[in-house]
PDB file of C-alpha atoms in Angstrom:
ATOM      1  CA  MET A  12       6.674 -48.730 -17.722  1.00 66.00           C
ATOM      2  CA  GLN A  13       5.551 -50.379 -20.786  1.00 90.00           C
ATOM      3  CA  ILE A  14       2.492 -48.153 -21.063  1.00 89.00           C
ATOM      4  CA  THR A  15       4.569 -45.038 -20.696  1.00 90.00           C
ATOM      5  CA  ALA A  16       6.988 -46.310 -23.300  1.00 89.00           C
ATOM      6  CA  LEU A  17       4.118 -47.109 -25.626  1.00 91.00           C
ATOM      7  CA  LEU A  18       2.559 -43.729 -24.878  1.00 91.00           C
ATOM      8  CA  LEU A  19       5.892 -42.030 -25.475  1.00 91.00           C
ATOM      9  CA  LEU A  20       6.346 -43.975 -28.675  1.00 93.00           C
ATOM     10  CA  ALA A  21       2.798 -43.080 -29.834  1.00 93.00           C
ATOM     11  CA  LEU A  22       3.381 -39.407 -29.047  1.00 94.00           C
ATOM     12  CA  THR A  23       6.704 -39.450 -30.882  1.00 94.00           C
ATOM     13  CA  VAL A  24       5.135 -41.097 -33.937  1.00 96.00           C
ATOM     14  CA  THR A  25       2.305 -38.558 -33.786  1.00 96.00           C
ATOM     15  CA  GLU A  26       4.775 -35.690 -33.507  1.00 96.00           C
ATOM     16  CA  LEU A  27       6.762 -37.051 -36.455  1.00 96.00           C
ATOM     17  CA  ALA A  28       3.565 -37.420 -38.470  1.00 96.00           C
ATOM     18  CA  LEU A  29       2.620 -33.838 -37.581  1.00 97.00           C
ATOM     19  CA  LEU A  30       6.128 -32.722 -38.515  1.00 96.00           C
ATOM     20  CA  PHE A  31       5.802 -34.389 -41.936  1.00 96.00           C
ATOM     21  CA  VAL A  32       2.359 -32.794 -42.381  1.00 96.00           C
ATOM     22  CA  VAL A  33       3.839 -29.387 -41.519  1.00 96.00           C
ATOM     23  CA  ILE A  34       6.766 -29.951 -43.936  1.00 96.00           C
ATOM     24  CA  ILE A  35       4.383 -30.999 -46.712  1.00 96.00           C
ATOM     25  CA  PHE A  36       2.120 -28.035 -45.941  1.00 96.00           C
ATOM     26  CA  TYR A  37       5.165 -25.720 -45.992  1.00 96.00           C
ATOM     27  CA  MET A  38       6.291 -27.120 -49.379  1.00 96.00           C
ATOM     28  CA  ARG A  39       2.820 -26.701 -50.858  1.00 96.00           C
ATOM     29  CA  LEU A  40       2.697 -23.181 -49.428  1.00 96.00           C
ATOM     30  CA  ARG A  41       6.023 -22.353 -51.137  1.00 96.00           C
ATOM     31  CA  LYS A  42       4.728 -23.820 -54.370  1.00 96.00           C
ATOM     32  CA  SER A  43       1.555 -21.734 -54.065  1.00 96.00           C
ATOM     33  CA  GLU A  44       3.596 -18.603 -53.370  1.00 96.00           C
ATOM     34  CA  THR A  45       5.702 -19.256 -56.484  1.00 96.00           C
ATOM     35  CA  LEU A  46       2.565 -19.793 -58.525  1.00 96.00           C
ATOM     36  CA  ILE A  47       1.007 -16.584 -57.171  1.00 96.00           C
ATOM     37  CA  ALA A  48       4.215 -14.637 -57.912  1.00 96.00           C
ATOM     38  CA  ARG A  49       4.204 -15.982 -61.503  1.00 97.00           C
ATOM     39  CA  MET A  50       0.539 -15.093 -61.875  1.00 97.00           C
ATOM     40  CA  GLN A  51       1.192 -11.562 -60.607  1.00 97.00           C
ATOM     41  CA  THR A  52       4.055 -11.162 -63.082  1.00 96.00           C
ATOM     42  CA  LYS A  53       1.873 -12.367 -65.937  1.00 97.00           C
ATOM     43  CA  GLN A  54      -0.934 -10.094 -64.772  1.00 97.00           C
ATOM     44  CA  GLU A  55       1.437  -7.110 -64.782  1.00 97.00           C
ATOM     45  CA  GLU A  56       2.634  -8.050 -68.285  1.00 97.00           C
ATOM     46  CA  PHE A  57      -0.984  -8.364 -69.383  1.00 97.00           C
ATOM     47  CA  LEU A  58      -1.833  -4.956 -67.927  1.00 97.00           C
ATOM     48  CA  THR A  59       1.196  -3.450 -69.668  1.00 97.00           C
ATOM     49  CA  LYS A  60       0.064  -4.933 -72.972  1.00 97.00           C
ATOM     50  CA  LEU A  61      -3.468  -3.720 -72.315  1.00 97.00           C
ATOM     51  CA  ARG A  62      -2.199  -0.170 -71.705  1.00 97.00           C
ATOM     52  CA  ALA A  63      -0.127  -0.323 -74.898  1.00 96.00           C
ATOM     53  CA  ASN A  64      -3.150  -1.558 -76.845  1.00 97.00           C
ATOM     54  CA  ALA A  65      -5.325   1.176 -75.360  1.00 96.00           C
ATOM     55  CA  GLN A  66      -2.722   3.758 -76.349  1.00 97.00           C
ATOM     56  CA  LEU A  67      -2.545   2.358 -79.902  1.00 96.00           C
ATOM     57  CA  GLU A  68      -6.328   2.373 -80.104  1.00 97.00           C
ATOM     58  CA  GLN A  69      -6.421   5.996 -78.967  1.00 96.00           C
ATOM     59  CA  GLU A  70      -3.800   6.909 -81.567  1.00 96.00           C
ATOM     60  CA  LEU A  71      -5.898   5.175 -84.230  1.00 96.00           C
ATOM     61  CA  VAL A  72      -9.002   7.053 -83.125  1.00 95.00           C
ATOM     62  CA  ASP A  73      -7.102  10.357 -83.172  1.00 95.00           C
ATOM     63  CA  SER A  74      -5.678   9.572 -86.604  1.00 96.00           C
ATOM     64  CA  PHE A  75      -9.141   8.648 -87.854  1.00 96.00           C
ATOM     65  CA  GLU A  76     -10.575  11.908 -86.528  1.00 96.00           C
ATOM     66  CA  ARG A  77      -7.803  13.896 -88.218  1.00 96.00           C
ATOM     67  CA  ARG A  78      -8.438  12.101 -91.495  1.00 96.00           C
ATOM     68  CA  GLN A  79     -12.172  12.677 -91.203  1.00 96.00           C
ATOM     69  CA  ASP A  80     -11.565  16.390 -90.609  1.00 95.00           C
ATOM     70  CA  GLU A  81      -9.208  16.511 -93.580  1.00 96.00           C
ATOM     71  CA  LEU A  82     -11.741  14.691 -95.767  1.00 96.00           C
ATOM     72  CA  SER A  83     -14.475  17.095 -94.695  1.00 96.00           C
ATOM     73  CA  ARG A  84     -12.241  20.055 -95.527  1.00 97.00           C
ATOM     74  CA  LEU A  85     -11.340  18.540 -98.908  1.00 96.00           C
ATOM     75  CA  ASP A  86     -15.001  17.818 -99.616  1.00 96.00           C
ATOM     76  CA  GLY A  87     -15.800  21.481 -98.981  1.00 96.00           C
ATOM     77  CA  GLN A  88     -12.997  22.561-101.297  1.00 97.00           C
ATOM     78  CA  LEU A  89     -14.178  20.132-103.982  1.00 96.00           C
ATOM     79  CA  THR A  90     -17.709  21.468-103.716  1.00 96.00           C
ATOM     80  CA  GLU A  91     -16.429  25.021-104.133  1.00 96.00           C
ATOM     81  CA  ARG A  92     -14.348  24.001-107.152  1.00 96.00           C
ATOM     82  CA  VAL A  93     -17.288  22.191-108.724  1.00 95.00           C
ATOM     83  CA  VAL A  94     -19.316  25.383-108.494  1.00 94.00           C
ATOM     84  CA  ILE A  95     -16.457  27.439-109.976  1.00 95.00           C
ATOM     85  CA  LEU A  96     -15.862  24.903-112.766  1.00 95.00           C
ATOM     86  CA  ASN A  97     -19.560  24.801-113.611  1.00 94.00           C
ATOM     87  CA  LYS A  98     -19.543  28.596-113.907  1.00 93.00           C
ATOM     88  CA  LEU A  99     -16.450  28.458-116.123  1.00 92.00           C
ATOM     89  CA  LEU A 100     -18.001  25.765-118.315  1.00 91.00           C
ATOM     90  CA  LYS A 101     -21.146  27.819-118.667  1.00 89.00           C
ATOM     91  CA  GLN A 102     -19.095  30.880-119.630  1.00 86.00           C
ATOM     92  CA  ALA A 103     -17.048  28.836-122.107  1.00 81.00           C
ATOM     93  CA  ASP A 104     -20.207  27.399-123.624  1.00 79.00           C
ATOM     94  CA  GLU A 105     -21.718  30.860-123.911  1.00 79.00           C
ATOM     95  CA  TYR A 106     -18.520  32.155-125.506  1.00 75.00           C
ATOM     96  CA  ALA A 107     -18.385  29.209-127.899  1.00 72.00           C
ATOM     97  CA  ARG A 108     -21.971  29.912-128.955  1.00 72.00           C
ATOM     98  CA  SER A 109     -21.442  33.637-129.377  1.00 74.00           C
ATOM     99  CA  PRO A 110     -21.820  34.919-132.945  1.00 77.00           C
ATOM    100  CA  GLN A 111     -18.415  36.621-132.903  1.00 80.00           C
ATOM    101  CA  PHE A 112     -16.648  33.412-131.915  1.00 79.00           C
ATOM    102  CA  LEU A 113     -18.505  31.366-134.528  1.00 78.00           C
ATOM    103  CA  ARG A 114     -17.648  34.020-137.117  1.00 81.00           C
ATOM    104  CA  GLN A 115     -13.946  33.814-136.201  1.00 83.00           C
ATOM    105  CA  VAL A 116     -14.009  29.992-136.359  1.00 83.00           C
ATOM    106  CA  ILE A 117     -15.604  30.058-139.791  1.00 83.00           C
ATOM    107  CA  ILE A 118     -13.215  32.706-141.156  1.00 84.00           C
ATOM    108  CA  SER A 119     -10.151  30.923-139.757  1.00 86.00           C
ATOM    109  CA  GLY A 120     -11.373  27.594-141.095  1.00 85.00           C
ATOM    110  CA  ASN A 121     -12.003  29.124-144.531  1.00 85.00           C
ATOM    111  CA  ARG A 122      -8.459  30.537-144.584  1.00 85.00           C
ATOM    112  CA  GLN A 123      -7.134  27.061-143.716  1.00 88.00           C
ATOM    113  CA  GLY A 124      -8.988  25.667-146.701  1.00 85.00           C
ATOM    114  CA  LYS A 125     -11.842  23.887-144.998  1.00 84.00           C
ATOM    115  CA  SER A 126     -15.054  23.490-146.938  1.00 86.00           C
ATOM    116  CA  PRO A 127     -18.282  25.253-145.894  1.00 86.00           C
ATOM    117  CA  LYS A 128     -19.799  21.824-145.205  1.00 85.00           C
ATOM    118  CA  GLU A 129     -17.014  20.963-142.705  1.00 85.00           C
ATOM    119  CA  LEU A 130     -17.311  24.373-141.060  1.00 82.00           C
ATOM    120  CA  ALA A 131     -21.090  23.989-140.793  1.00 83.00           C
ATOM    121  CA  LYS A 132     -20.649  20.611-139.104  1.00 85.00           C
ATOM    122  CA  THR A 133     -18.035  22.038-136.691  1.00 82.00           C
ATOM    123  CA  THR A 134     -20.046  25.118-135.703  1.00 81.00           C
ATOM    124  CA  GLY A 135     -23.503  23.589-135.765  1.00 80.00           C
ATOM    125  CA  LEU A 136     -24.744  26.120-138.324  1.00 80.00           C
ATOM    126  CA  SER A 137     -26.246  25.402-141.707  1.00 83.00           C
ATOM    127  CA  VAL A 138     -24.129  25.426-144.860  1.00 84.00           C
ATOM    128  CA  ASP A 139     -26.016  28.511-146.101  1.00 84.00           C
ATOM    129  CA  GLU A 140     -25.223  30.432-142.899  1.00 84.00           C
ATOM    130  CA  VAL A 141     -21.549  29.491-143.177  1.00 81.00           C
ATOM    131  CA  GLU A 142     -21.433  30.591-146.841  1.00 84.00           C
ATOM    132  CA  LEU A 143     -23.142  33.873-145.932  1.00 80.00           C
ATOM    133  CA  ILE A 144     -20.521  34.594-143.231  1.00 83.00           C
ATOM    134  CA  ILE A 145     -17.684  33.737-145.651  1.00 83.00           C
ATOM    135  CA  ASP A 146     -19.186  35.984-148.327  1.00 83.00           C
ATOM    136  CA  GLN A 147     -19.581  38.889-145.856  1.00 80.00           C
ATOM    137  CA  ASN A 148     -15.930  38.611-144.860  1.00 73.00           C
ATOM    138  CA  MET A 149     -14.614  38.889-148.419  1.00 66.00           C
TER     139      MET A 149
END
């Protein structure tokens, strides 16, 4: 009977050892499940942040495209205005160099009491030409 008692005792100890192994395995399994659940939560948060960042990036790209289009449109308008302003400057220069305009400047300046030398310097004509125009007007 001693062998059966020893055998029974050995089996009981083995069963208890297996029970402790199962309990430890179960506890580690629970810990792993908790860890996996936390990782899944963090992964979902990360994906949410990634989607938000992708949306912000798309909004930035759209905004950049709109600004580029606006800049292109403004560049075209500026080019048109440069052409128009150059034409106006050319016309103004031609008008300022016209004999009638120079004559009016000289006559007005003479009435204001400016000397022929000052008027010649202002108009770019010689003093003799300015005096001739003043004499013709009187």
